[in-house]
Amino acid sequence: MRVPISWLKEYVDIPLPVQEVAERLTFAGLEVADIQTIGLPGSALPWDPERIVVGEVLEVRPHPDADRLVLATVEYGGGQPKTVVTGAPNLRVGDTGHKVAFALEGARHWDGTSPTPVSSVLKGRKVRGIYSDAMILSEKELGLSDDHIGVLLLDAMAPVGMPLATYMGDVVLDLEITPNMARCLSVLGVAREVAALTGGRVRYPQTRMQAGGESIEGRVAIAIADPTLCARYAATLIADVTIGPSPEWMRRRLRLAGIRPINNVVDVTNYVMLEWGQPLHAFDYDVLVRRAKGVPQITVRPAKTGELLTTLDGVVRPLAPERLLITDAAGPIAIAGVMGGAETEVTDATRAVLLEAANFHFVSIRKTTQALKLPSEASARFGRGVPPSAAAPAALRATELMRELGGGRIARGVADCYPAPQVPSVVVLTTDEVRRILGMDLSRAEIERILTALEFRCEPQGETGLCVTAPDHRLDIGTGVTGAADLIEEVARIHGYDRIPVTEMADRLPPQRDIVPLNLEEQTRDLLAVAGLQEVITYRLTTPQREAQLTPGNDSPAERAYVRVANPISADRVVMRQCLLPGLLEVMAHNARLRDRLWFFEIGPIYLPSGATKLPAEPRRLAIGMAGRLASASWRDPDPSRTDFFDLKGVVEALLRGLHLGAARFEPTTHPTFAPGRTARLIVEEHEVGFLGEVHPQVRAAFDLPPGPVCLAELDLEELLARVPLTHRVAPVPRFPPALQDIALVVDDGVTAADLTAVIRSAGGPLLADARLFDVYRGQQLPSGKKSLAFSLVFQAADRTLTDAEVEAEKRRIVEATARRLGAEPRA
Amino acid sequence: MTDIPQALTVLQAEALTALEATADEAALEQVRVRYLGRKGSLAAILRGLADLPPAERPAVGKLANEVKERLEAALAARREALQAAARAAALAAERVDVTLPGRPVPMGRLHPSTQVLRRICQIWGDMGFQIYRSRDIETEEMNFELLNIPAHHPARDMWDTFYTMVDGILLRTHTSPGQIRAMREFCPQPIRVILPGMCYRYEQITARSEIQFHQVEGLAVGRHVSMTDLKGTLISFAHRMFGAVRRVRFRASHFPFTEPSAEMDVECMLCEGAGCVVCKQTGWLEILGCGMVHPEVLRNGGYDPAVYSGFAFGMGPERITMLKHRIEDIRYFWTNDLRFLEQF
Ligand SMILES: [Zn+2]
């Protein structure tokens, strides 16, 4: 909502600088998003009060040498009138008396012909042989609009010689209106706020019509089919009106408020809408009479199947049955509160106007506006709620303004169909309640003062209470506890939030509890970051196609059940993900061009529709993606090794260790995403918690990743963390030195490291503290089909230093056990 | 008969010269053997001692010992010097170019959103607000109706919503539905929770707007929770999050689920309140929305609004990160470009 200060001042005194008023409004919840200054100091190009003044055109003569140019002699209140050359089409030979914006030599103004804003300084020069050192300015040259076709014509009462900045310089407040402040979609609404915040009073405009005509009774009939959709329909009638342009002051105000002037009748409907917040619509009464072949019978009703209306934008619109219409006996004449019909609109030929001031339910208007995609100033107001009480004063005000501007005779009375008059909200508010919510004491007198300033009616009730009646323009005040809260908000914001004291919470601290899964999830993040992985957060909206790329060869992915968005904003964000890996692969592909080392993880939910309830399950997952080099190349190591499966496994093992998860094992398996032979499933306490492996080359290619191993893991974080022990035992650090022994065992290729390690551990008994595999050898020194696995064994007793003989015996037992159970031989 | 004292003097001079001339310990050893060894020059001279008359022996013997000691001392000094020189030479040979870059340490980091979320949650945790995690996909009832935003209400315009194909199910537009879930879980106990989580808005992805972003909602409910508490608690938070000297102000605002509603501004940390591009020359940055829980919302959570009261607030961690670090493009957060992530 754009509010010119000059207009606002008509209804309320502004005792403060504009900047300060804007600040007070903003602090009270009416946010001033922008302040635009026009012509005055502070604007982009202030009008020089000495050199840009109101002028009067005394005479317009033909230019002796140019058909398209004229010579205008202008009186400007200083010395001799000046003659200037102009090509403005709205100054014609013979014209006299026009008031104009007149610029003298040295005045700075906008360049009228430049497509971009460029200012220039007026200098005397010859135009087609005639010297001229002054100029009549267009709106564009003044910075008012882009109009440079003709010069700006001022109202006849503009005082000659007055600085233009004094006459029409202005400041426009651009207000952000929150839904509860819909009443401020009007200049009067804003004036009420200013009055309450500055201790002023609103001066309401005159709402009396000089009705010189016959009564409206019998000249229009009004019926409302459903009062819940249309609470009120009021109409006035003015005959013998002359359609023409509005006066310059009205056009200027409309323009400053952002509305294009059209003609006096339409402009008045818009002007009064901006003033009162009540949208109005003007019908050509004679057309209505012609259509009705008699007295127009206006009915407000929902559309019937198959009905059509050509709206005043020339579009033929089919009307769905839920559209609320204004109709007459011949059919629809307007879409209620949204747009009028073309046939009944006011034209230059209109002589009589039927003015509609109605009230439509906001839900109906919102649905229609959305369905037809026809937002308008009227629907913006109806859609946020307009009080039915505003219809009558707005109708009277507008009709009288039409008479003042367009002449004519107003029919006596208002045809007012108002089946369900507005009931004001009445709320009892006590000082105790104010203290309970605000935490501060406000006297009943202070509360009453604030509410009265906002035009609430207050009656004392009991010792500390007030019985408060909301004014008609307040549709946002409820009843009961809610109504009290509504009033407390009014009291608080006018009193000023900055004047509310500050306290520490004294209320009882709720029971404190530890949220174990959350803590463990954060610990998981830390462990992975310590392991050198970068955390990422990706979009949770994706496409089924992206996820299907993880299963190559599956040409027709079964139509999986997804949480699907009904109104996607783009084709690549249509369903909620069921896997974290595609997002991670995309991050890796994105960064592959930038960095050598691509080690990432993400923790977050996936979304699985569940048949039983409407809400999907949102289990949390952990995904790890690792590729590229182990480190970035440097002068110390120009060619670092590439990440492979065992780097990924090392990270997973570090995580398991960090979480103190004991019984975990990795089993070879197959999975369509991963390369055969390089895939494992992770089993923790006999529960499968996820997969890890090197990605299948087809998957790698599908995600546009460069050659080289790409390692991925996706783990069910909830399954994993559920098995983390609440606490774990810490073993004592041995007092006696360990005995270290290395052995290398040759086994068949088919024997796994896990098999051999298990046998060693079980054979080693309690003295074997650790058995760490440190070398794997295949090659010429061994027969084919054989490999050598070397272990570093640590023997340790808690109560003594082991003798060589004891260690030798242990080692022998291990070697014998591996020979017996796996056919292993010690490597020579 | 040779003159032994003279021979000793000559030997001493020769030996000292030879010692001075040595370049390394091997040469030094040769010199030692030549003059001081068992078969060396000094020993040869001393063998002549037996031929001297007994009366002369003590004086010459003393002289010989003095020469020997002097030479041994000179030898030790020379050895010390040679060793020091050798050490110095070795260190000089091992000198490195300390301006060469260090070996890169592969670092892992947390996403900036995680980092700021943790900071926010930690501060609130210290004030007794515990994390309450709620779901991303919500019912329309939880996301709107129970928060005092009925269908078709003008307030709905404040949220551009992603709906799902299932009637009445949507992607939450804010973390506020968690308020209802928390209240229904804890009623009638007092509540202090914060609800971090991802939210979704039907918006074009641009430098200024995203389809997903985090929010941290806070909720306190009790029998004696007032707007002065709201201000005090939020000011404490702002002082820890943005600095103890930073000024804080509250403006009236509107959210359907709070009343009175407010927005909290914090003095701009980029210009210290002087006015800059980021704060649009106002010196203030809008940090969060807050207010007293609306009576309808309390009632929907199970609390009698005539007895209980509460406050709620909500903030955007990405927005806060952007303001703090002067980031001008919100898309960085989900693009996960390492050139962005490595800066946190
Ligand atoms: Zn700033």
mmCIF file of C-alpha atoms in Angstrom, chain A residues 152-449:
data_model
loop_
_atom_site.group_PDB
_atom_site.id
_atom_site.type_symbol
_atom_site.label_atom_id
_atom_site.label_comp_id
_atom_site.label_asym_id
_atom_site.label_seq_id
_atom_site.Cartn_x
_atom_site.Cartn_y
_atom_site.Cartn_z
ATOM 1 C CA LEU A 152 2.014 18.087 -17.362
ATOM 2 C CA LEU A 153 -1.167 20.148 -17.019
ATOM 3 C CA LEU A 154 -1.918 21.311 -13.483
ATOM 4 C CA ASP A 155 -5.272 22.168 -11.946
ATOM 5 C CA ALA A 156 -6.674 25.583 -12.700
ATOM 6 C CA MET A 157 -6.340 26.685 -9.066
ATOM 7 C CA ALA A 158 -2.559 26.145 -9.003
ATOM 8 C CA PRO A 159 -1.041 29.475 -7.888
ATOM 9 C CA VAL A 160 1.162 31.021 -10.543
ATOM 10 C CA GLY A 161 4.760 31.527 -9.398
ATOM 11 C CA MET A 162 4.577 29.056 -6.545
ATOM 12 C CA PRO A 163 7.563 26.680 -6.437
ATOM 13 C CA LEU A 164 6.342 23.407 -7.899
ATOM 14 C CA ALA A 165 7.937 21.558 -4.958
ATOM 15 C CA THR A 166 5.681 23.516 -2.587
ATOM 16 C CA TYR A 167 2.634 22.942 -4.759
ATOM 17 C CA MET A 168 3.010 19.235 -5.375
ATOM 18 C CA GLY A 169 6.207 17.871 -3.851
ATOM 19 C CA ASP A 170 5.363 14.792 -1.805
ATOM 20 C CA VAL A 171 6.599 11.823 0.165
ATOM 21 C CA VAL A 172 5.099 8.378 -0.400
ATOM 22 C CA LEU A 173 5.213 5.671 2.260
ATOM 23 C CA ASP A 174 5.329 2.154 0.891
ATOM 24 C CA LEU A 175 3.734 -0.054 3.544
ATOM 25 C CA GLU A 176 3.961 -3.832 3.956
ATOM 26 C CA ILE A 177 0.533 -4.887 5.166
ATOM 27 C CA THR A 178 0.423 -8.091 7.237
ATOM 28 C CA PRO A 179 -2.831 -10.105 7.084
ATOM 29 C CA ASN A 180 -4.060 -8.794 10.453
ATOM 30 C CA MET A 181 -3.566 -5.206 9.261
ATOM 31 C CA ALA A 182 -5.827 -5.435 6.198
ATOM 32 C CA ARG A 183 -7.659 -2.376 7.523
ATOM 33 C CA CYS A 184 -4.570 -0.375 6.563
ATOM 34 C CA LEU A 185 -5.101 -1.072 2.881
ATOM 35 C CA SER A 186 -6.680 2.385 2.990
ATOM 36 C CA VAL A 187 -5.404 5.874 3.653
ATOM 37 C CA LEU A 188 -7.959 6.280 6.432
ATOM 38 C CA GLY A 189 -6.778 3.042 7.997
ATOM 39 C CA VAL A 190 -3.216 4.337 8.052
ATOM 40 C CA ALA A 191 -4.466 7.695 9.372
ATOM 41 C CA ARG A 192 -6.066 5.862 12.318
ATOM 42 C CA GLU A 193 -2.724 4.242 13.148
ATOM 43 C CA VAL A 194 -0.918 7.563 12.887
ATOM 44 C CA ALA A 195 -3.519 9.196 15.130
ATOM 45 C CA ALA A 196 -3.199 6.476 17.786
ATOM 46 C CA LEU A 197 0.608 6.658 17.693
ATOM 47 C CA THR A 198 0.874 10.443 17.845
ATOM 48 C CA GLY A 199 -2.072 11.333 20.063
ATOM 49 C CA GLY A 200 -3.971 12.834 17.140
ATOM 50 C CA ARG A 201 -7.536 12.464 15.901
ATOM 51 C CA VAL A 202 -8.800 11.296 12.538
ATOM 52 C CA ARG A 203 -10.730 13.829 10.464
ATOM 53 C CA TYR A 204 -13.165 11.686 8.487
ATOM 54 C CA PRO A 205 -14.175 12.959 5.036
ATOM 55 C CA GLN A 206 -17.698 14.209 4.448
ATOM 56 C CA THR A 207 -20.096 11.370 3.601
ATOM 57 C CA ARG A 208 -23.210 13.330 2.740
ATOM 58 C CA MET A 209 -24.622 13.338 -0.793
ATOM 59 C CA GLN A 210 -26.298 16.362 -2.318
ATOM 60 C CA ALA A 211 -29.082 14.316 -3.796
ATOM 61 C CA GLY A 212 -30.981 16.516 -6.200
ATOM 62 C CA GLY A 213 -32.730 13.722 -8.073
ATOM 63 C CA GLU A 214 -35.680 11.496 -7.424
ATOM 64 C CA SER A 215 -35.499 8.605 -4.988
ATOM 65 C CA ILE A 216 -33.540 5.523 -6.036
ATOM 66 C CA GLU A 217 -36.487 3.476 -4.880
ATOM 67 C CA GLY A 218 -38.131 1.690 -7.756
ATOM 68 C CA ARG A 219 -35.186 2.267 -10.098
ATOM 69 C CA VAL A 220 -33.131 -0.740 -9.070
ATOM 70 C CA ALA A 221 -33.977 -3.892 -7.163
ATOM 71 C CA ILE A 222 -31.346 -5.894 -5.267
ATOM 72 C CA ALA A 223 -31.413 -9.478 -4.063
ATOM 73 C CA ILE A 224 -28.727 -11.571 -2.349
ATOM 74 C CA ALA A 225 -29.002 -15.329 -2.814
ATOM 75 C CA ASP A 226 -26.651 -16.284 0.033
ATOM 76 C CA PRO A 227 -25.888 -13.727 2.764
ATOM 77 C CA THR A 228 -22.884 -15.785 3.931
ATOM 78 C CA LEU A 229 -21.230 -15.052 0.567
ATOM 79 C CA CYS A 230 -22.472 -11.475 0.221
ATOM 80 C CA ALA A 231 -23.213 -9.742 3.505
ATOM 81 C CA ARG A 232 -24.252 -6.483 1.904
ATOM 82 C CA TYR A 233 -24.999 -4.949 -1.457
ATOM 83 C CA ALA A 234 -25.555 -1.187 -1.546
ATOM 84 C CA ALA A 235 -26.068 0.919 -4.674
ATOM 85 C CA THR A 236 -26.483 4.588 -5.499
ATOM 86 C CA LEU A 237 -27.517 6.189 -8.748
ATOM 87 C CA ILE A 238 -26.334 9.367 -10.449
ATOM 88 C CA ALA A 239 -27.806 10.600 -13.716
ATOM 89 C CA ASP A 240 -26.695 13.144 -16.311
ATOM 90 C CA VAL A 241 -23.097 12.774 -15.347
ATOM 91 C CA THR A 242 -20.417 13.995 -17.774
ATOM 92 C CA ILE A 243 -17.535 11.560 -18.291
ATOM 93 C CA GLY A 244 -14.170 13.297 -18.583
ATOM 94 C CA PRO A 245 -10.732 13.360 -17.086
ATOM 95 C CA SER A 246 -10.432 13.792 -13.335
ATOM 96 C CA PRO A 247 -8.775 16.856 -11.924
ATOM 97 C CA GLU A 248 -5.031 16.786 -11.748
ATOM 98 C CA TRP A 249 -4.914 16.446 -7.922
ATOM 99 C CA MET A 250 -6.924 13.234 -8.033
ATOM 100 C CA ARG A 251 -4.956 11.817 -10.926
ATOM 101 C CA ARG A 252 -1.761 12.684 -9.088
ATOM 102 C CA ARG A 253 -2.856 10.926 -5.905
ATOM 103 C CA LEU A 254 -3.981 7.853 -7.811
ATOM 104 C CA ARG A 255 -0.695 7.721 -9.650
ATOM 105 C CA LEU A 256 1.308 8.097 -6.457
ATOM 106 C CA ALA A 257 -0.722 5.266 -4.963
ATOM 107 C CA GLY A 258 0.036 3.159 -8.030
ATOM 108 C CA ILE A 259 -3.254 3.307 -9.902
ATOM 109 C CA ARG A 260 -3.610 4.538 -13.485
ATOM 110 C CA PRO A 261 -6.182 7.321 -13.909
ATOM 111 C CA ILE A 262 -8.929 6.551 -16.470
ATOM 112 C CA ASN A 263 -11.893 8.910 -16.226
ATOM 113 C CA ASN A 264 -13.641 10.801 -13.480
ATOM 114 C CA VAL A 265 -16.161 8.073 -12.633
ATOM 115 C CA VAL A 266 -13.700 5.191 -12.587
ATOM 116 C CA ASP A 267 -11.110 7.348 -10.839
ATOM 117 C CA VAL A 268 -13.598 8.180 -8.072
ATOM 118 C CA THR A 269 -14.293 4.482 -7.458
ATOM 119 C CA ASN A 270 -10.559 3.885 -7.120
ATOM 120 C CA TYR A 271 -9.971 7.016 -5.085
ATOM 121 C CA VAL A 272 -12.642 6.143 -2.543
ATOM 122 C CA MET A 273 -11.431 2.552 -2.450
ATOM 123 C CA LEU A 274 -7.965 3.842 -1.513
ATOM 124 C CA GLU A 275 -9.495 6.233 0.984
ATOM 125 C CA TRP A 276 -11.853 3.805 2.768
ATOM 126 C CA GLY A 277 -10.567 0.392 1.751
ATOM 127 C CA GLN A 278 -13.982 -0.405 0.283
ATOM 128 C CA PRO A 279 -13.833 -1.539 -3.361
ATOM 129 C CA LEU A 280 -16.521 0.016 -5.569
ATOM 130 C CA HIS A 281 -17.788 -0.748 -9.029
ATOM 131 C CA ALA A 282 -19.561 1.573 -11.478
ATOM 132 C CA PHE A 283 -22.115 0.229 -13.971
ATOM 133 C CA ASP A 284 -23.541 2.087 -16.938
ATOM 134 C CA TYR A 285 -27.131 2.355 -15.653
ATOM 135 C CA ASP A 286 -28.648 2.878 -19.093
ATOM 136 C CA VAL A 287 -27.125 -0.373 -20.311
ATOM 137 C CA LEU A 288 -28.620 -2.157 -17.304
ATOM 138 C CA VAL A 289 -32.033 -0.668 -18.085
ATOM 139 C CA ARG A 290 -31.719 -1.708 -21.723
ATOM 140 C CA ARG A 291 -30.742 -5.264 -20.767
ATOM 141 C CA ALA A 292 -33.607 -5.478 -18.280
ATOM 142 C CA LYS A 293 -36.071 -3.735 -20.586
ATOM 143 C CA GLY A 294 -37.167 -1.942 -17.449
ATOM 144 C CA VAL A 295 -36.047 -1.709 -13.842
ATOM 145 C CA PRO A 296 -32.748 -3.589 -13.378
ATOM 146 C CA GLN A 297 -33.082 -6.485 -10.967
ATOM 147 C CA ILE A 298 -29.630 -7.116 -9.518
ATOM 148 C CA THR A 299 -29.066 -10.507 -7.961
ATOM 149 C CA VAL A 300 -25.875 -11.653 -6.263
ATOM 150 C CA ARG A 301 -25.636 -15.407 -6.732
ATOM 151 C CA PRO A 302 -23.248 -18.231 -7.607
ATOM 152 C CA ALA A 303 -22.778 -18.953 -11.318
ATOM 153 C CA LYS A 304 -24.956 -21.501 -13.077
ATOM 154 C CA THR A 305 -23.374 -24.208 -15.182
ATOM 155 C CA GLY A 306 -22.412 -22.952 -18.619
ATOM 156 C CA GLU A 307 -22.637 -19.252 -17.888
ATOM 157 C CA LEU A 308 -20.169 -16.943 -19.639
ATOM 158 C CA LEU A 309 -19.112 -13.332 -19.140
ATOM 159 C CA THR A 310 -16.949 -11.069 -21.257
ATOM 160 C CA THR A 311 -14.964 -9.181 -18.633
ATOM 161 C CA LEU A 312 -13.790 -5.639 -19.190
ATOM 162 C CA ASP A 313 -10.374 -6.878 -20.293
ATOM 163 C CA GLY A 314 -12.216 -8.340 -23.311
ATOM 164 C CA VAL A 315 -11.774 -11.995 -22.286
ATOM 165 C CA VAL A 316 -14.740 -14.335 -22.541
ATOM 166 C CA ARG A 317 -14.732 -16.275 -19.301
ATOM 167 C CA PRO A 318 -16.608 -19.477 -18.606
ATOM 168 C CA LEU A 319 -17.851 -19.327 -15.022
ATOM 169 C CA ALA A 320 -17.576 -22.329 -12.751
ATOM 170 C CA PRO A 321 -20.508 -22.842 -10.380
ATOM 171 C CA GLU A 322 -18.598 -21.641 -7.299
ATOM 172 C CA ARG A 323 -17.954 -18.188 -8.814
ATOM 173 C CA LEU A 324 -20.007 -15.503 -7.149
ATOM 174 C CA LEU A 325 -21.628 -13.244 -9.757
ATOM 175 C CA ILE A 326 -23.480 -9.983 -10.003
ATOM 176 C CA THR A 327 -26.299 -10.699 -12.411
ATOM 177 C CA ASP A 328 -29.386 -9.108 -13.834
ATOM 178 C CA ALA A 329 -32.341 -10.717 -15.504
ATOM 179 C CA ALA A 330 -30.314 -11.129 -18.717
ATOM 180 C CA GLY A 331 -27.376 -12.895 -17.021
ATOM 181 C CA PRO A 332 -23.990 -12.095 -15.466
ATOM 182 C CA ILE A 333 -22.792 -8.473 -15.408
ATOM 183 C CA ALA A 334 -19.739 -8.821 -13.159
ATOM 184 C CA ILE A 335 -17.629 -11.372 -11.294
ATOM 185 C CA ALA A 336 -18.297 -10.256 -7.727
ATOM 186 C CA GLY A 337 -15.396 -8.361 -6.236
ATOM 187 C CA VAL A 338 -12.967 -9.432 -8.950
ATOM 188 C CA MET A 339 -13.795 -7.873 -12.323
ATOM 189 C CA GLY A 340 -16.711 -6.163 -14.065
ATOM 190 C CA GLY A 341 -18.284 -7.133 -17.370
ATOM 191 C CA ALA A 342 -17.392 -5.336 -20.593
ATOM 192 C CA GLU A 343 -20.952 -4.656 -21.666
ATOM 193 C CA THR A 344 -21.983 -2.688 -18.571
ATOM 194 C CA GLU A 345 -18.737 -0.811 -18.001
ATOM 195 C CA VAL A 346 -18.608 2.976 -17.889
ATOM 196 C CA THR A 347 -17.570 4.521 -21.199
ATOM 197 C CA ASP A 348 -17.244 8.034 -22.532
ATOM 198 C CA ALA A 349 -20.868 7.751 -23.639
ATOM 199 C CA THR A 350 -22.175 6.861 -20.191
ATOM 200 C CA ARG A 351 -24.765 9.292 -18.825
ATOM 201 C CA ALA A 352 -26.015 7.497 -15.696
ATOM 202 C CA VAL A 353 -24.016 5.445 -13.253
ATOM 203 C CA LEU A 354 -25.159 2.777 -10.840
ATOM 204 C CA LEU A 355 -22.500 2.589 -8.147
ATOM 205 C CA GLU A 356 -21.998 -0.703 -6.314
ATOM 206 C CA ALA A 357 -20.611 -0.810 -2.758
ATOM 207 C CA ALA A 358 -20.870 -4.425 -1.722
ATOM 208 C CA ASN A 359 -19.336 -6.896 0.672
ATOM 209 C CA PHE A 360 -18.208 -10.350 -0.395
ATOM 210 C CA HIS A 361 -16.842 -13.166 1.697
ATOM 211 C CA PHE A 362 -13.057 -13.319 1.532
ATOM 212 C CA VAL A 363 -12.879 -17.067 0.891
ATOM 213 C CA SER A 364 -15.109 -16.826 -2.185
ATOM 214 C CA ILE A 365 -13.067 -13.922 -3.529
ATOM 215 C CA ARG A 366 -9.771 -15.658 -2.875
ATOM 216 C CA LYS A 367 -10.859 -18.821 -4.630
ATOM 217 C CA THR A 368 -12.097 -16.908 -7.658
ATOM 218 C CA THR A 369 -8.999 -14.716 -7.843
ATOM 219 C CA GLN A 370 -6.742 -17.748 -7.697
ATOM 220 C CA ALA A 371 -8.771 -19.771 -10.170
ATOM 221 C CA LEU A 372 -9.004 -16.979 -12.741
ATOM 222 C CA LYS A 373 -5.521 -15.612 -11.949
ATOM 223 C CA LEU A 374 -7.052 -12.141 -11.803
ATOM 224 C CA PRO A 375 -5.478 -10.292 -8.910
ATOM 225 C CA SER A 376 -6.716 -6.729 -8.556
ATOM 226 C CA GLU A 377 -6.794 -3.919 -6.030
ATOM 227 C CA ALA A 378 -10.412 -4.840 -5.273
ATOM 228 C CA SER A 379 -9.843 -8.566 -4.838
ATOM 229 C CA ALA A 380 -6.734 -7.888 -2.727
ATOM 230 C CA ARG A 381 -8.959 -6.006 -0.274
ATOM 231 C CA PHE A 382 -12.011 -8.289 -0.375
ATOM 232 C CA GLY A 383 -9.691 -11.295 -0.141
ATOM 233 C CA ARG A 384 -8.315 -10.051 3.170
ATOM 234 C CA GLY A 385 -11.626 -8.944 4.601
ATOM 235 C CA VAL A 386 -13.540 -5.664 4.331
ATOM 236 C CA PRO A 387 -16.030 -4.658 7.022
ATOM 237 C CA PRO A 388 -19.616 -4.569 5.681
ATOM 238 C CA SER A 389 -20.103 -1.322 7.589
ATOM 239 C CA ALA A 390 -17.750 0.478 5.196
ATOM 240 C CA ALA A 391 -20.082 0.070 2.198
ATOM 241 C CA ALA A 392 -22.488 2.874 3.065
ATOM 242 C CA PRO A 393 -20.041 5.719 3.821
ATOM 243 C CA ALA A 394 -17.925 4.771 0.808
ATOM 244 C CA ALA A 395 -20.960 4.765 -1.490
ATOM 245 C CA LEU A 396 -22.090 8.172 -0.251
ATOM 246 C CA ARG A 397 -18.610 9.648 -0.461
ATOM 247 C CA ALA A 398 -18.015 8.336 -3.984
ATOM 248 C CA THR A 399 -21.383 9.390 -5.356
ATOM 249 C CA GLU A 400 -20.940 12.906 -4.050
ATOM 250 C CA LEU A 401 -17.418 13.072 -5.515
ATOM 251 C CA MET A 402 -18.800 11.973 -8.903
ATOM 252 C CA ARG A 403 -21.315 14.790 -8.732
ATOM 253 C CA GLU A 404 -18.618 17.276 -7.845
ATOM 254 C CA LEU A 405 -16.366 16.140 -10.694
ATOM 255 C CA GLY A 406 -18.845 15.059 -13.347
ATOM 256 C CA GLY A 407 -21.976 17.047 -12.573
ATOM 257 C CA GLY A 408 -25.307 15.289 -12.736
ATOM 258 C CA ARG A 409 -28.080 14.565 -10.303
ATOM 259 C CA ILE A 410 -27.855 12.032 -7.495
ATOM 260 C CA ALA A 411 -30.909 9.919 -6.855
ATOM 261 C CA ARG A 412 -32.050 10.230 -3.254
ATOM 262 C CA GLY A 413 -31.212 7.375 -0.929
ATOM 263 C CA VAL A 414 -29.213 4.191 -1.102
ATOM 264 C CA ALA A 415 -30.561 0.898 -2.355
ATOM 265 C CA ASP A 416 -29.084 -1.116 0.502
ATOM 266 C CA CYS A 417 -29.540 -4.843 0.882
ATOM 267 C CA TYR A 418 -27.887 -5.720 4.203
ATOM 268 C CA PRO A 419 -29.382 -8.981 5.442
ATOM 269 C CA ALA A 420 -26.856 -9.703 8.195
ATOM 270 C CA PRO A 421 -25.607 -6.537 9.823
ATOM 271 C CA GLN A 422 -22.135 -6.657 11.328
ATOM 272 C CA VAL A 423 -21.999 -7.516 15.040
ATOM 273 C CA PRO A 424 -19.192 -5.761 16.920
ATOM 274 C CA SER A 425 -16.805 -7.796 19.104
ATOM 275 C CA VAL A 426 -17.140 -7.154 22.814
ATOM 276 C CA VAL A 427 -14.280 -8.260 25.074
ATOM 277 C CA VAL A 428 -13.679 -7.958 28.788
ATOM 278 C CA LEU A 429 -10.080 -7.108 29.533
ATOM 279 C CA THR A 430 -8.582 -6.886 33.018
ATOM 280 C CA THR A 431 -5.298 -5.404 34.163
ATOM 281 C CA ASP A 432 -4.497 -8.851 35.633
ATOM 282 C CA GLU A 433 -4.749 -10.426 32.209
ATOM 283 C CA VAL A 434 -2.522 -7.733 30.728
ATOM 284 C CA ARG A 435 0.038 -8.407 33.445
ATOM 285 C CA ARG A 436 -0.200 -12.184 32.965
ATOM 286 C CA ILE A 437 0.662 -11.945 29.274
ATOM 287 C CA LEU A 438 2.903 -8.898 29.086
ATOM 288 C CA GLY A 439 4.582 -9.389 32.472
ATOM 289 C CA MET A 440 4.280 -5.703 33.309
ATOM 290 C CA ASP A 441 1.770 -3.509 35.075
ATOM 291 C CA LEU A 442 -0.305 -1.125 32.991
ATOM 292 C CA SER A 443 -3.010 0.903 34.694
ATOM 293 C CA ARG A 444 -6.580 0.617 33.581
ATOM 294 C CA ALA A 445 -6.437 4.273 32.606
ATOM 295 C CA GLU A 446 -3.446 3.691 30.349
ATOM 296 C CA ILE A 447 -5.065 0.666 28.723
ATOM 297 C CA GLU A 448 -8.240 2.661 28.190
ATOM 298 C CA ARG A 449 -6.294 5.586 26.743
#
